[in-house]
Amino acid sequence: MVQYSTLRFIFGDQLNASHSWFKEDDQQDVLYVLAELKQETDYVKHHLQKIAAFFAAMENFACALKKAGFNVLHLTLDETSGSSSLPTLLTNLAKQYHCQTIEYQFPDEYRLKQQLLDYTKQTSLKVNAYDTEHFLLPFNEIPQYFKKDKHVKMEFFYRAMRKRFNILMDKNNEPLDGQWNFDQQNRNKLKQSDLKDIPEPLCFSHDVSDILKRIKKHKINTFGECNETLIWPTTRSEAKQLLDFFCKHLLVHFGQFQDAMTCQSDYQWSLYHSRLSFALNTKMLHPMQVIEQVLSSFKKQHIDIAQVEGFIRQILGWREYVRGIYWQNMPDYASKNTLNAKRTLPDYFWHGKTNMNCMHHAITQSLQTAYAHHIQRLMITGNFCLLTAIDPNEVDAWYLGIYIDAIEWVEMPNTRGMSQFADGGLIATKPYAASGNYINKMSDYCKHCSYNVKEKETDDACPFNSLYWHFMLEHEQRLSQNPRIGMIYNNWYKQDESLKQATLKRAKWCLDNLEKL
């Protein structure tokens, strides 16, 4: 048996080939380990494509390290079935290979960080932890920007990051073109004439049949669809191809249509979105690498700044922002439920069969591709859960499980905070509640729906309309004082009393019959 002094463990979301670990000279005494673990497949019910993509990417990363001359041990579920947890696996491997030292990169999920901290205290082995060298804001600087239980406005954080990294800034340290944010220009609906121009997305073709057999063999509880051919990038090279494709074909209209939705295109699931989140969150791509290539395209292709700023805001601003919120507020953040939401997630979240066309498309797309863009997540499924008071624990679990890019540090603040307002406003200054009017404004879903988006109280009225007013009245004491939405209540007070009562009656029926909607 070959012996090593040091075992370095790599998680499935730490596939960073540029890490300083791999730049050290003498590596003969170091064993790198990547492992498929049931504790990682079973802590929440995952989409089948998500597990397949992580396993495939881990295997490819292990192969790449081996080709580069490193000592690598890639363990499948078959080989880790005897280890009930990560600590057990580490202890067994250290004993097997006579390792005196265990090393790992800091996990991006609280549960894993605590698990490894507990292991460090209990083991007789020497344990060292390292930064992942991925995020733009160093972990130890998070407290400089975020305070526990304190609201931090994302826009101010984003501006600070723009200045810090000199992104889209002029020579006088002012925002390029004199404007920090072009969000108002990035809310266009796709017209019928726009649909024909939507590019076919770049998809890959990976045979994951062996992985699917392994998942079935070990009785991993999954949901969603997955063919034997996987479309997602599972190598650094493919991730770079996807980035190239985005910059060349999609960036030019990204901002313009980033909030748009349609059900009338073969490419309705991808539109002008980069779909780089899985590659970024597994660290196959570095955020600054993405930003720099987008900026290069901005200069070379003369792309409108509104397209570029809208995208960079997601990477430099929002992505770093939610990470700061997560780490500064965990573990308490995971139990926040300010609005006391308690209802159970309807069954159609698991199969997509509902008469609400917007919900049908957003859910079905998610089940088919393990992907939906941010407005589908926030203003369709998220909005529905907010209006119907679904338990944030159930909403969290669904979002964390269904999306290929969902890792708790990014999923939880987006879901429990931004979408469900369960954190009481730590992230959002108002709940993102909307009636069917918003959905109709940003999509063509309503034109093909069995419900009438113009009605509030009739039997065929769009459920979002009555549910919206029910939600607003349910939380009137809290929300009427909010300067961003308080004036909305005047619209309700002006309505005829009989219409108001009929609207609330319709809302009650919808809430009592969620499964029938």
Short mmCIF file of C-alpha atoms in Angstrom, two decimals:
data_model
loop_
_atom_site.label_atom_id
_atom_site.label_comp_id
_atom_site.label_asym_id
_atom_site.label_seq_id
_atom_site.Cartn_x
_atom_site.Cartn_y
_atom_site.Cartn_z
CA MET A 1 0.00 0.00 0.00
CA VAL A 2 1.35 3.42 -1.03
CA GLN A 3 1.69 5.83 1.90
CA TYR A 4 1.16 9.59 1.98
CA SER A 5 1.81 12.08 4.76
CA THR A 6 -1.03 14.44 3.75
CA LEU A 7 -4.60 13.84 2.53
CA ARG A 8 -6.26 16.78 0.82
CA PHE A 9 -10.03 16.53 0.48
CA ILE A 10 -11.81 18.36 -2.35
CA PHE A 11 -15.58 18.94 -2.26
CA GLY A 12 -17.70 18.73 -5.40
CA ASP A 13 -18.06 22.53 -5.50
CA GLN A 14 -14.29 23.12 -5.23
CA LEU A 15 -13.17 22.20 -8.74
CA ASN A 16 -10.70 25.08 -8.98
CA ALA A 17 -7.70 24.09 -11.06
CA SER A 18 -6.05 27.44 -10.34
CA HIS A 19 -5.89 26.92 -6.58
CA SER A 20 -2.46 27.44 -5.02
CA TRP A 21 -2.50 23.81 -3.86
CA PHE A 22 -1.73 22.78 -7.41
CA LYS A 23 1.18 25.21 -7.81
CA GLU A 24 3.34 23.69 -5.09
CA ASP A 25 6.53 21.95 -6.23
CA ASP A 26 6.79 18.74 -4.20
CA GLN A 27 3.51 16.81 -4.24
CA GLN A 28 4.76 13.23 -4.00
CA ASP A 29 3.62 12.88 -0.40
CA VAL A 30 0.16 14.38 -0.98
CA LEU A 31 -3.01 12.44 -1.86
CA TYR A 32 -5.98 14.36 -3.29
CA VAL A 33 -9.39 12.83 -2.63
CA LEU A 34 -12.72 13.46 -4.34
CA ALA A 35 -15.60 11.32 -3.12
CA GLU A 36 -19.26 10.70 -3.87
CA LEU A 37 -20.93 10.63 -0.46
CA LYS A 38 -24.45 9.69 0.55
CA GLN A 39 -24.41 12.43 3.18
CA GLU A 40 -24.19 14.88 0.27
CA THR A 41 -26.88 13.25 -1.84
CA ASP A 42 -29.29 12.74 1.03
CA TYR A 43 -29.27 15.92 3.18
CA VAL A 44 -31.99 17.20 0.84
CA LYS A 45 -33.90 15.58 -2.03
CA HIS A 46 -31.98 16.60 -5.17
CA HIS A 47 -32.79 16.83 -8.86
CA LEU A 48 -31.32 13.82 -10.65
CA GLN A 49 -29.47 16.06 -13.12
CA LYS A 50 -27.89 17.98 -10.24
CA ILE A 51 -26.35 14.89 -8.70
CA ALA A 52 -25.28 13.55 -12.11
CA ALA A 53 -23.65 16.86 -13.04
CA PHE A 54 -21.72 17.14 -9.77
CA PHE A 55 -20.55 13.52 -9.97
CA ALA A 56 -19.49 13.90 -13.61
CA ALA A 57 -17.65 17.16 -12.93
CA MET A 58 -15.86 15.62 -9.93
CA GLU A 59 -14.76 12.62 -11.98
CA ASN A 60 -13.48 14.85 -14.79
CA PHE A 61 -11.59 17.03 -12.32
CA ALA A 62 -10.00 13.96 -10.76
CA CYS A 63 -8.92 12.77 -14.21
CA ALA A 64 -7.47 16.19 -15.03
CA LEU A 65 -5.44 16.20 -11.81
CA LYS A 66 -4.13 12.71 -12.53
CA LYS A 67 -3.04 13.75 -16.02
CA ALA A 68 -1.24 16.71 -14.47
CA GLY A 69 0.78 14.30 -12.33
CA PHE A 70 -0.97 14.55 -8.96
CA ASN A 71 -1.81 11.60 -6.74
CA VAL A 72 -5.58 11.36 -6.86
CA LEU A 73 -8.16 9.06 -5.34
CA HIS A 74 -11.63 9.37 -6.85
CA LEU A 75 -14.20 7.38 -4.90
CA THR A 76 -17.67 6.55 -6.18
CA LEU A 77 -20.71 5.65 -4.11
CA ASP A 78 -19.65 2.03 -4.46
CA GLU A 79 -16.39 2.73 -2.63
CA THR A 80 -17.80 5.10 0.03
CA SER A 81 -20.87 3.04 0.93
CA GLY A 82 -19.10 1.80 4.07
CA SER A 83 -18.52 5.34 5.35
CA SER A 84 -21.64 6.85 6.89
CA SER A 85 -20.22 10.37 6.93
CA LEU A 86 -17.35 12.56 5.78
CA PRO A 87 -15.49 12.33 9.13
CA THR A 88 -15.71 8.54 9.02
CA LEU A 89 -14.34 8.51 5.48
CA LEU A 90 -11.45 10.83 6.36
CA THR A 91 -10.52 8.74 9.39
CA ASN A 92 -10.63 5.49 7.39
CA LEU A 93 -8.56 6.91 4.51
CA ALA A 94 -5.98 8.45 6.84
CA LYS A 95 -5.53 5.07 8.51
CA GLN A 96 -5.43 3.23 5.17
CA TYR A 97 -2.76 5.50 3.66
CA HIS A 98 -0.93 6.26 6.94
CA CYS A 99 -1.60 10.02 6.65
CA GLN A 100 -0.68 12.25 9.57
CA THR A 101 -2.36 15.39 8.20
CA ILE A 102 -5.80 16.14 6.76
CA GLU A 103 -6.23 19.33 4.71
CA TYR A 104 -9.34 20.85 3.18
CA GLN A 105 -10.61 24.07 1.65
CA PHE A 106 -13.22 25.98 3.65
CA PRO A 107 -16.70 24.68 2.70
CA ASP A 108 -19.27 27.17 1.46
CA GLU A 109 -22.08 25.60 3.49
CA TYR A 110 -22.49 26.12 7.21
CA ARG A 111 -23.36 22.47 7.94
CA LEU A 112 -20.10 21.26 6.37
CA LYS A 113 -18.03 23.92 8.07
CA GLN A 114 -19.41 22.84 11.45
CA GLN A 115 -18.95 19.17 10.65
CA LEU A 116 -15.28 19.69 9.86
CA LEU A 117 -14.71 21.96 12.86
CA ASP A 118 -16.18 19.24 15.10
CA TYR A 119 -14.00 16.64 13.39
CA THR A 120 -10.89 18.78 13.92
CA LYS A 121 -11.59 18.89 17.68
CA GLN A 122 -12.16 15.15 17.94
CA THR A 123 -9.44 13.64 15.76
CA SER A 124 -5.84 13.03 16.79
CA LEU A 125 -4.77 13.89 13.25
CA LYS A 126 -3.42 17.31 12.35
CA VAL A 127 -6.06 19.23 10.36
CA ASN A 128 -5.38 22.33 8.26
CA ALA A 129 -7.96 24.49 6.46
CA TYR A 130 -7.38 26.78 3.47
CA ASP A 131 -9.30 29.46 1.60
CA THR A 132 -10.97 28.35 -1.62
CA GLU A 133 -9.40 31.35 -3.40
CA HIS A 134 -12.59 31.80 -5.38
CA PHE A 135 -14.68 34.69 -4.12
CA LEU A 136 -13.80 38.32 -4.72
CA LEU A 137 -14.53 39.37 -1.14
CA PRO A 138 -12.17 37.51 1.23
CA PHE A 139 -13.99 35.56 3.91
CA ASN A 140 -12.34 37.43 6.77
CA GLU A 141 -13.50 40.77 5.33
CA ILE A 142 -17.20 39.87 5.31
CA PRO A 143 -17.76 41.49 8.75
CA GLN A 144 -16.48 44.79 7.36
CA TYR A 145 -19.46 44.93 4.99
CA PHE A 146 -22.14 42.96 6.86
CA LYS A 147 -23.41 42.92 10.45
CA LYS A 148 -25.60 40.21 11.94
CA ASP A 149 -29.33 40.99 11.75
CA LYS A 150 -28.65 44.33 10.04
CA HIS A 151 -29.99 45.26 6.61
CA VAL A 152 -27.30 46.12 4.07
CA LYS A 153 -28.51 47.68 0.84
CA MET A 154 -27.19 45.67 -2.07
CA GLU A 155 -26.79 48.73 -4.27
CA PHE A 156 -24.33 50.32 -1.83
CA PHE A 157 -22.36 47.09 -1.50
CA TYR A 158 -22.27 46.76 -5.29
CA ARG A 159 -20.93 50.29 -5.70
CA ALA A 160 -18.23 49.60 -3.13
CA MET A 161 -17.19 46.48 -5.05
CA ARG A 162 -17.16 48.40 -8.35
CA LYS A 163 -14.78 50.93 -6.81
CA ARG A 164 -12.64 48.31 -5.09
CA PHE A 165 -12.00 46.37 -8.29
CA ASN A 166 -12.23 49.32 -10.69
CA ILE A 167 -15.00 47.72 -12.74
CA LEU A 168 -16.95 49.98 -15.13
CA MET A 169 -15.38 53.06 -13.55
CA ASP A 170 -13.94 56.10 -15.33
CA LYS A 171 -10.64 57.89 -14.65
CA ASN A 172 -12.26 60.06 -11.97
CA ASN A 173 -13.45 57.00 -10.03
CA GLU A 174 -17.03 57.67 -11.13
CA PRO A 175 -19.34 55.11 -12.78
CA LEU A 176 -18.84 54.77 -16.50
CA ASP A 177 -21.44 56.76 -18.45
CA GLY A 178 -22.33 58.55 -15.21
CA GLN A 179 -24.73 55.89 -13.96
CA TRP A 180 -24.31 53.04 -11.47
CA ASN A 181 -27.32 51.01 -12.46
CA PHE A 182 -29.21 50.50 -15.73
CA ASP A 183 -31.93 48.32 -14.25
CA GLN A 184 -34.73 50.48 -15.65
CA GLN A 185 -33.52 49.65 -19.17
CA ASN A 186 -33.39 45.93 -18.42
CA ARG A 187 -37.07 45.12 -18.06
CA ASN A 188 -38.22 44.52 -21.61
CA LYS A 189 -40.84 41.99 -22.60
CA LEU A 190 -40.17 39.73 -25.58
CA LYS A 191 -42.43 40.77 -28.45
CA GLN A 192 -43.61 38.21 -31.00
CA SER A 193 -41.05 39.56 -33.47
CA ASP A 194 -38.25 38.99 -30.94
CA LEU A 195 -38.88 35.27 -30.54
CA LYS A 196 -37.33 34.20 -33.84
CA ASP A 197 -34.01 35.81 -32.91
CA ILE A 198 -33.46 33.92 -29.66
CA PRO A 199 -30.28 31.87 -30.21
CA GLU A 200 -30.19 28.10 -29.80
CA PRO A 201 -28.38 27.44 -26.51
CA LEU A 202 -25.01 25.75 -26.35
CA CYS A 203 -25.57 22.35 -24.75
CA PHE A 204 -23.11 19.55 -24.14
CA SER A 205 -23.49 15.81 -24.50
CA HIS A 206 -22.17 13.70 -21.64
CA ASP A 207 -22.92 10.02 -21.22
CA VAL A 208 -23.89 9.72 -17.55
CA SER A 209 -25.53 6.30 -17.81
CA ASP A 210 -23.03 4.75 -15.38
CA ILE A 211 -23.66 7.52 -12.87
CA LEU A 212 -27.43 7.07 -13.16
CA LYS A 213 -27.04 3.33 -12.57
CA ARG A 214 -24.94 4.05 -9.49
CA ILE A 215 -27.53 6.48 -8.13
CA LYS A 216 -30.26 3.91 -8.64
CA LYS A 217 -28.17 1.11 -7.14
CA HIS A 218 -27.62 3.04 -3.94
CA LYS A 219 -31.29 4.07 -3.73
CA ILE A 220 -30.62 7.81 -3.78
CA ASN A 221 -33.94 9.64 -3.48
CA THR A 222 -34.18 12.09 -6.39
CA PHE A 223 -36.73 13.92 -8.53
CA GLY A 224 -36.80 15.62 -11.92
CA GLU A 225 -35.84 14.29 -15.33
CA CYS A 226 -32.42 13.17 -16.54
CA ASN A 227 -31.55 11.51 -19.82
CA GLU A 228 -28.41 9.42 -20.15
CA THR A 229 -26.98 12.44 -21.97
CA LEU A 230 -26.24 15.46 -19.76
CA ILE A 231 -26.29 18.96 -21.30
CA TRP A 232 -24.35 20.84 -18.62
CA PRO A 233 -20.60 21.68 -18.68
CA THR A 234 -18.59 19.29 -16.53
CA THR A 235 -15.05 20.49 -17.29
CA ARG A 236 -13.22 23.80 -17.08
CA SER A 237 -12.80 23.75 -20.87
CA GLU A 238 -16.54 23.38 -21.45
CA ALA A 239 -17.28 26.10 -18.92
CA LYS A 240 -15.01 28.43 -20.88
CA GLN A 241 -16.82 27.45 -24.08
CA LEU A 242 -20.13 28.39 -22.47
CA LEU A 243 -18.65 31.72 -21.38
CA ASP A 244 -17.37 32.36 -24.91
CA PHE A 245 -20.79 31.52 -26.33
CA PHE A 246 -22.50 33.89 -23.92
CA CYS A 247 -20.20 36.79 -24.76
CA LYS A 248 -20.46 36.22 -28.50
CA HIS A 249 -24.17 35.48 -28.91
CA LEU A 250 -26.16 36.40 -25.80
CA LEU A 251 -24.58 39.33 -23.98
CA VAL A 252 -25.75 41.80 -26.63
CA HIS A 253 -29.38 41.34 -25.44
CA PHE A 254 -28.86 39.99 -21.93
CA GLY A 255 -29.81 43.10 -19.99
CA GLN A 256 -32.62 44.03 -22.34
CA PHE A 257 -34.44 40.72 -21.82
CA GLN A 258 -33.05 39.48 -18.49
CA ASP A 259 -36.47 39.68 -16.80
CA ALA A 260 -38.51 38.43 -19.77
CA MET A 261 -40.37 35.12 -19.97
CA THR A 262 -42.10 33.29 -22.81
CA CYS A 263 -43.80 29.99 -23.53
CA GLN A 264 -43.64 30.37 -27.33
CA SER A 265 -40.05 29.52 -28.13
CA ASP A 266 -38.12 26.26 -28.29
CA TYR A 267 -35.46 28.13 -26.31
CA GLN A 268 -37.81 29.58 -23.70
CA TRP A 269 -35.74 27.97 -20.94
CA SER A 270 -32.44 29.61 -21.90
CA LEU A 271 -33.24 32.89 -23.71
CA TYR A 272 -30.26 35.28 -23.35
CA HIS A 273 -29.08 33.95 -19.99
CA SER A 274 -25.50 32.75 -19.57
CA ARG A 275 -26.33 29.58 -17.59
CA LEU A 276 -22.85 29.88 -16.07
CA SER A 277 -24.04 29.54 -12.47
CA PHE A 278 -23.23 25.82 -12.21
CA ALA A 279 -19.73 26.39 -13.58
CA LEU A 280 -19.22 29.33 -11.22
CA ASN A 281 -20.62 27.63 -8.13
CA THR A 282 -18.49 24.52 -8.67
CA LYS A 283 -15.54 26.91 -9.14
CA MET A 284 -14.67 25.66 -12.61
CA LEU A 285 -14.78 29.36 -13.50
CA HIS A 286 -13.56 32.25 -11.36
CA PRO A 287 -15.90 35.27 -11.10
CA MET A 288 -13.19 37.71 -12.15
CA GLN A 289 -12.43 35.55 -15.19
CA VAL A 290 -16.08 35.90 -16.20
CA ILE A 291 -16.17 39.65 -15.52
CA GLU A 292 -12.96 40.32 -17.47
CA GLN A 293 -14.16 38.42 -20.52
CA VAL A 294 -17.49 40.27 -20.44
CA LEU A 295 -15.63 43.59 -20.21
CA SER A 296 -13.41 42.56 -23.11
CA SER A 297 -16.50 41.81 -25.22
CA PHE A 298 -18.00 45.12 -24.16
CA LYS A 299 -15.02 46.95 -25.65
CA LYS A 300 -14.46 44.81 -28.74
CA GLN A 301 -18.08 44.28 -29.79
CA HIS A 302 -19.36 47.74 -28.83
CA ILE A 303 -22.15 46.24 -26.73
CA ASP A 304 -24.49 48.66 -24.97
CA ILE A 305 -23.41 49.28 -21.36
CA ALA A 306 -26.87 48.41 -20.02
CA GLN A 307 -26.38 44.78 -21.13
CA VAL A 308 -22.95 44.53 -19.55
CA GLU A 309 -23.73 46.34 -16.30
CA GLY A 310 -26.83 44.19 -15.74
CA PHE A 311 -24.76 41.03 -15.97
CA ILE A 312 -21.78 42.24 -13.93
CA ARG A 313 -24.18 43.36 -11.18
CA GLN A 314 -25.23 39.73 -10.81
CA ILE A 315 -21.64 38.49 -10.42
CA LEU A 316 -19.78 41.33 -8.70
CA GLY A 317 -22.77 42.55 -6.73
CA TRP A 318 -25.51 40.03 -6.00
CA ARG A 319 -23.43 36.83 -5.83
CA GLU A 320 -20.93 38.30 -3.39
CA TYR A 321 -23.72 40.06 -1.47
CA VAL A 322 -25.80 36.96 -0.69
CA ARG A 323 -22.67 35.13 0.43
CA GLY A 324 -21.97 37.89 2.93
CA ILE A 325 -25.56 37.83 4.20
CA TYR A 326 -25.41 34.04 4.57
CA TRP A 327 -22.21 33.79 6.57
CA GLN A 328 -22.85 36.79 8.79
CA ASN A 329 -26.30 35.52 9.81
CA MET A 330 -25.97 31.74 10.02
CA PRO A 331 -27.07 29.54 11.69
CA ASP A 332 -30.03 31.67 12.85
CA TYR A 333 -30.88 32.63 9.28
CA ALA A 334 -31.98 29.07 8.50
CA SER A 335 -34.90 29.28 10.94
CA LYS A 336 -36.21 32.77 10.15
CA ASN A 337 -39.94 32.91 9.40
CA THR A 338 -40.98 36.50 9.98
CA LEU A 339 -44.36 36.16 8.24
CA ASN A 340 -45.19 32.93 10.10
CA ALA A 341 -45.83 30.99 6.89
CA LYS A 342 -46.92 27.40 7.55
CA ARG A 343 -48.69 25.91 4.53
CA THR A 344 -47.41 22.81 2.73
CA LEU A 345 -45.90 22.96 -0.74
CA PRO A 346 -48.52 21.79 -3.29
CA ASP A 347 -47.90 18.52 -5.10
CA TYR A 348 -47.53 20.19 -8.52
CA PHE A 349 -44.16 21.53 -7.45
CA TRP A 350 -43.02 17.94 -8.00
CA HIS A 351 -44.74 17.30 -11.35
CA GLY A 352 -45.78 20.68 -12.84
CA LYS A 353 -49.39 19.74 -13.57
CA THR A 354 -51.35 22.88 -12.74
CA ASN A 355 -53.80 25.10 -14.62
CA MET A 356 -51.72 28.17 -13.83
CA ASN A 357 -49.73 28.47 -17.07
CA CYS A 358 -46.89 30.49 -15.59
CA MET A 359 -46.42 28.00 -12.77
CA HIS A 360 -46.71 25.06 -15.15
CA HIS A 361 -43.93 26.38 -17.37
CA ALA A 362 -41.61 27.51 -14.58
CA ILE A 363 -41.92 24.22 -12.69
CA THR A 364 -41.90 21.91 -15.73
CA GLN A 365 -38.84 23.67 -17.11
CA SER A 366 -37.11 23.25 -13.75
CA LEU A 367 -37.97 19.55 -13.63
CA GLN A 368 -36.74 19.04 -17.19
CA THR A 369 -33.52 21.06 -17.07
CA ALA A 370 -32.72 21.66 -13.35
CA TYR A 371 -32.67 25.34 -14.32
CA ALA A 372 -34.85 28.45 -14.34
CA HIS A 373 -33.73 32.05 -14.59
CA HIS A 374 -33.94 34.50 -11.69
CA ILE A 375 -37.34 36.02 -12.54
CA GLN A 376 -38.99 32.63 -12.91
CA ARG A 377 -37.59 31.71 -9.50
CA LEU A 378 -38.44 35.03 -7.81
CA MET A 379 -41.64 36.24 -9.46
CA ILE A 380 -43.38 33.00 -10.47
CA THR A 381 -42.71 30.10 -8.09
CA GLY A 382 -41.29 32.30 -5.32
CA ASN A 383 -44.09 34.85 -5.59
CA PHE A 384 -46.67 32.07 -5.44
CA CYS A 385 -45.11 30.59 -2.29
CA LEU A 386 -44.98 34.03 -0.69
CA LEU A 387 -48.63 34.82 -1.46
CA THR A 388 -49.83 31.41 -0.24
CA ALA A 389 -47.68 31.39 2.92
CA ILE A 390 -45.76 28.19 2.22
CA ASP A 391 -43.44 27.14 5.05
CA PRO A 392 -39.97 28.60 4.24
CA ASN A 393 -38.36 25.29 5.24
CA GLU A 394 -40.26 23.53 2.45
CA VAL A 395 -39.54 26.31 -0.04
CA ASP A 396 -35.85 26.22 0.88
CA ALA A 397 -35.66 22.46 0.44
CA TRP A 398 -37.35 22.59 -2.97
CA TYR A 399 -35.11 25.36 -4.33
CA LEU A 400 -31.98 23.76 -2.89
CA GLY A 401 -32.89 20.42 -4.43
CA ILE A 402 -34.21 21.32 -7.85
CA TYR A 403 -31.64 23.74 -9.25
CA ILE A 404 -28.30 22.57 -10.58
CA ASP A 405 -26.56 25.70 -9.27
CA ALA A 406 -28.15 25.60 -5.80
CA ILE A 407 -25.67 25.47 -2.93
CA GLU A 408 -26.98 26.67 0.41
CA TRP A 409 -24.86 29.84 0.64
CA VAL A 410 -26.47 31.21 -2.51
CA GLU A 411 -29.85 29.46 -2.36
CA MET A 412 -30.98 30.31 1.16
CA PRO A 413 -30.60 34.13 1.05
CA ASN A 414 -32.25 34.17 -2.37
CA THR A 415 -35.15 31.99 -1.22
CA ARG A 416 -35.77 32.65 2.46
CA GLY A 417 -34.69 36.28 2.18
CA MET A 418 -35.28 37.81 -1.24
CA SER A 419 -38.17 35.60 -2.32
CA GLN A 420 -40.07 34.80 0.88
CA PHE A 421 -39.24 37.86 3.03
CA ALA A 422 -38.86 35.38 5.89
CA ASP A 423 -35.82 37.28 7.15
CA GLY A 424 -37.96 40.35 7.82
CA GLY A 425 -36.08 42.59 5.43
CA LEU A 426 -32.40 41.73 5.94
CA ILE A 427 -32.09 41.54 2.17
CA ALA A 428 -35.19 43.01 0.54
CA THR A 429 -36.69 46.30 1.70
CA LYS A 430 -40.11 45.01 0.67
CA PRO A 431 -41.70 41.64 -0.10
CA TYR A 432 -41.54 40.76 -3.80
CA ALA A 433 -45.28 40.18 -3.98
CA ALA A 434 -47.05 40.70 -7.29
CA SER A 435 -50.40 40.07 -8.91
CA GLY A 436 -50.97 38.54 -12.32
CA ASN A 437 -50.47 41.99 -13.84
CA TYR A 438 -46.69 41.76 -13.37
CA ILE A 439 -46.57 38.28 -14.91
CA ASN A 440 -48.61 39.51 -17.86
CA LYS A 441 -46.32 42.53 -18.23
CA MET A 442 -43.14 40.42 -18.41
CA SER A 443 -44.34 37.32 -20.26
CA ASP A 444 -46.82 35.80 -22.68
CA TYR A 445 -47.89 33.14 -20.16
CA CYS A 446 -51.23 34.78 -19.45
CA LYS A 447 -52.32 34.73 -23.11
CA HIS A 448 -52.24 30.93 -23.03
CA CYS A 449 -53.67 30.38 -19.54
CA SER A 450 -57.06 28.95 -18.56
CA TYR A 451 -57.33 31.71 -15.94
CA ASN A 452 -58.24 35.32 -16.73
CA VAL A 453 -55.50 37.71 -15.68
CA LYS A 454 -57.87 40.67 -15.83
CA GLU A 455 -60.22 39.24 -13.19
CA LYS A 456 -59.86 39.10 -9.42
CA GLU A 457 -63.02 37.59 -8.05
CA THR A 458 -64.59 35.26 -10.63
CA ASP A 459 -64.20 31.47 -10.72
CA ASP A 460 -61.75 31.74 -13.61
CA ALA A 461 -59.85 34.74 -12.20
CA CYS A 462 -56.08 34.47 -12.06
CA PRO A 463 -55.26 33.12 -8.56
CA PHE A 464 -52.34 35.54 -8.23
CA ASN A 465 -54.76 38.52 -8.25
CA SER A 466 -56.89 37.63 -5.26
CA LEU A 467 -53.98 36.02 -3.43
CA TYR A 468 -52.01 39.24 -3.82
CA TRP A 469 -54.65 41.33 -2.08
CA HIS A 470 -55.17 38.70 0.59
CA PHE A 471 -51.42 38.78 1.31
CA MET A 472 -51.29 42.58 1.40
CA LEU A 473 -54.22 42.78 3.83
CA GLU A 474 -52.92 39.91 5.96
CA HIS A 475 -49.72 41.90 6.55
CA GLU A 476 -51.16 45.42 6.32
CA GLN A 477 -49.89 46.48 9.74
CA ARG A 478 -46.31 45.71 8.73
CA LEU A 479 -46.39 46.73 5.07
CA SER A 480 -48.52 49.88 5.13
CA GLN A 481 -45.66 51.67 6.90
CA ASN A 482 -43.22 50.67 4.16
CA PRO A 483 -42.53 53.75 1.99
CA ARG A 484 -41.96 51.55 -1.10
CA ILE A 485 -45.40 49.94 -1.06
CA GLY A 486 -47.59 51.76 1.47
CA MET A 487 -49.37 53.78 -1.21
CA ILE A 488 -50.65 50.57 -2.84
CA TYR A 489 -53.28 50.25 -0.12
CA ASN A 490 -55.04 53.33 -1.49
CA ASN A 491 -55.92 51.26 -4.57
CA TRP A 492 -57.67 48.74 -2.35
CA TYR A 493 -59.57 51.29 -0.33
CA LYS A 494 -60.96 52.88 -3.53
CA GLN A 495 -62.51 49.61 -4.72
CA ASP A 496 -66.20 48.85 -4.36
CA GLU A 497 -66.95 47.00 -1.11
CA SER A 498 -68.69 44.12 -2.88
CA LEU A 499 -65.69 43.67 -5.19
CA LYS A 500 -63.33 43.63 -2.23
CA GLN A 501 -65.37 40.96 -0.45
CA ALA A 502 -65.63 38.87 -3.62
CA THR A 503 -61.88 39.13 -4.15
CA LEU A 504 -61.14 37.93 -0.61
CA LYS A 505 -63.69 35.14 -1.00
CA ARG A 506 -61.87 34.03 -4.16
CA ALA A 507 -58.54 34.17 -2.31
CA LYS A 508 -59.91 32.02 0.50
CA TRP A 509 -61.12 29.45 -2.01
CA CYS A 510 -57.69 29.40 -3.66
CA LEU A 511 -55.94 28.93 -0.33
CA ASP A 512 -58.35 26.18 0.68
CA ASN A 513 -57.91 24.46 -2.68
CA LEU A 514 -54.24 24.96 -3.55
CA GLU A 515 -53.96 21.49 -5.03
CA LYS A 516 -56.77 22.22 -7.50
CA LEU A 517 -55.32 25.41 -8.97
#
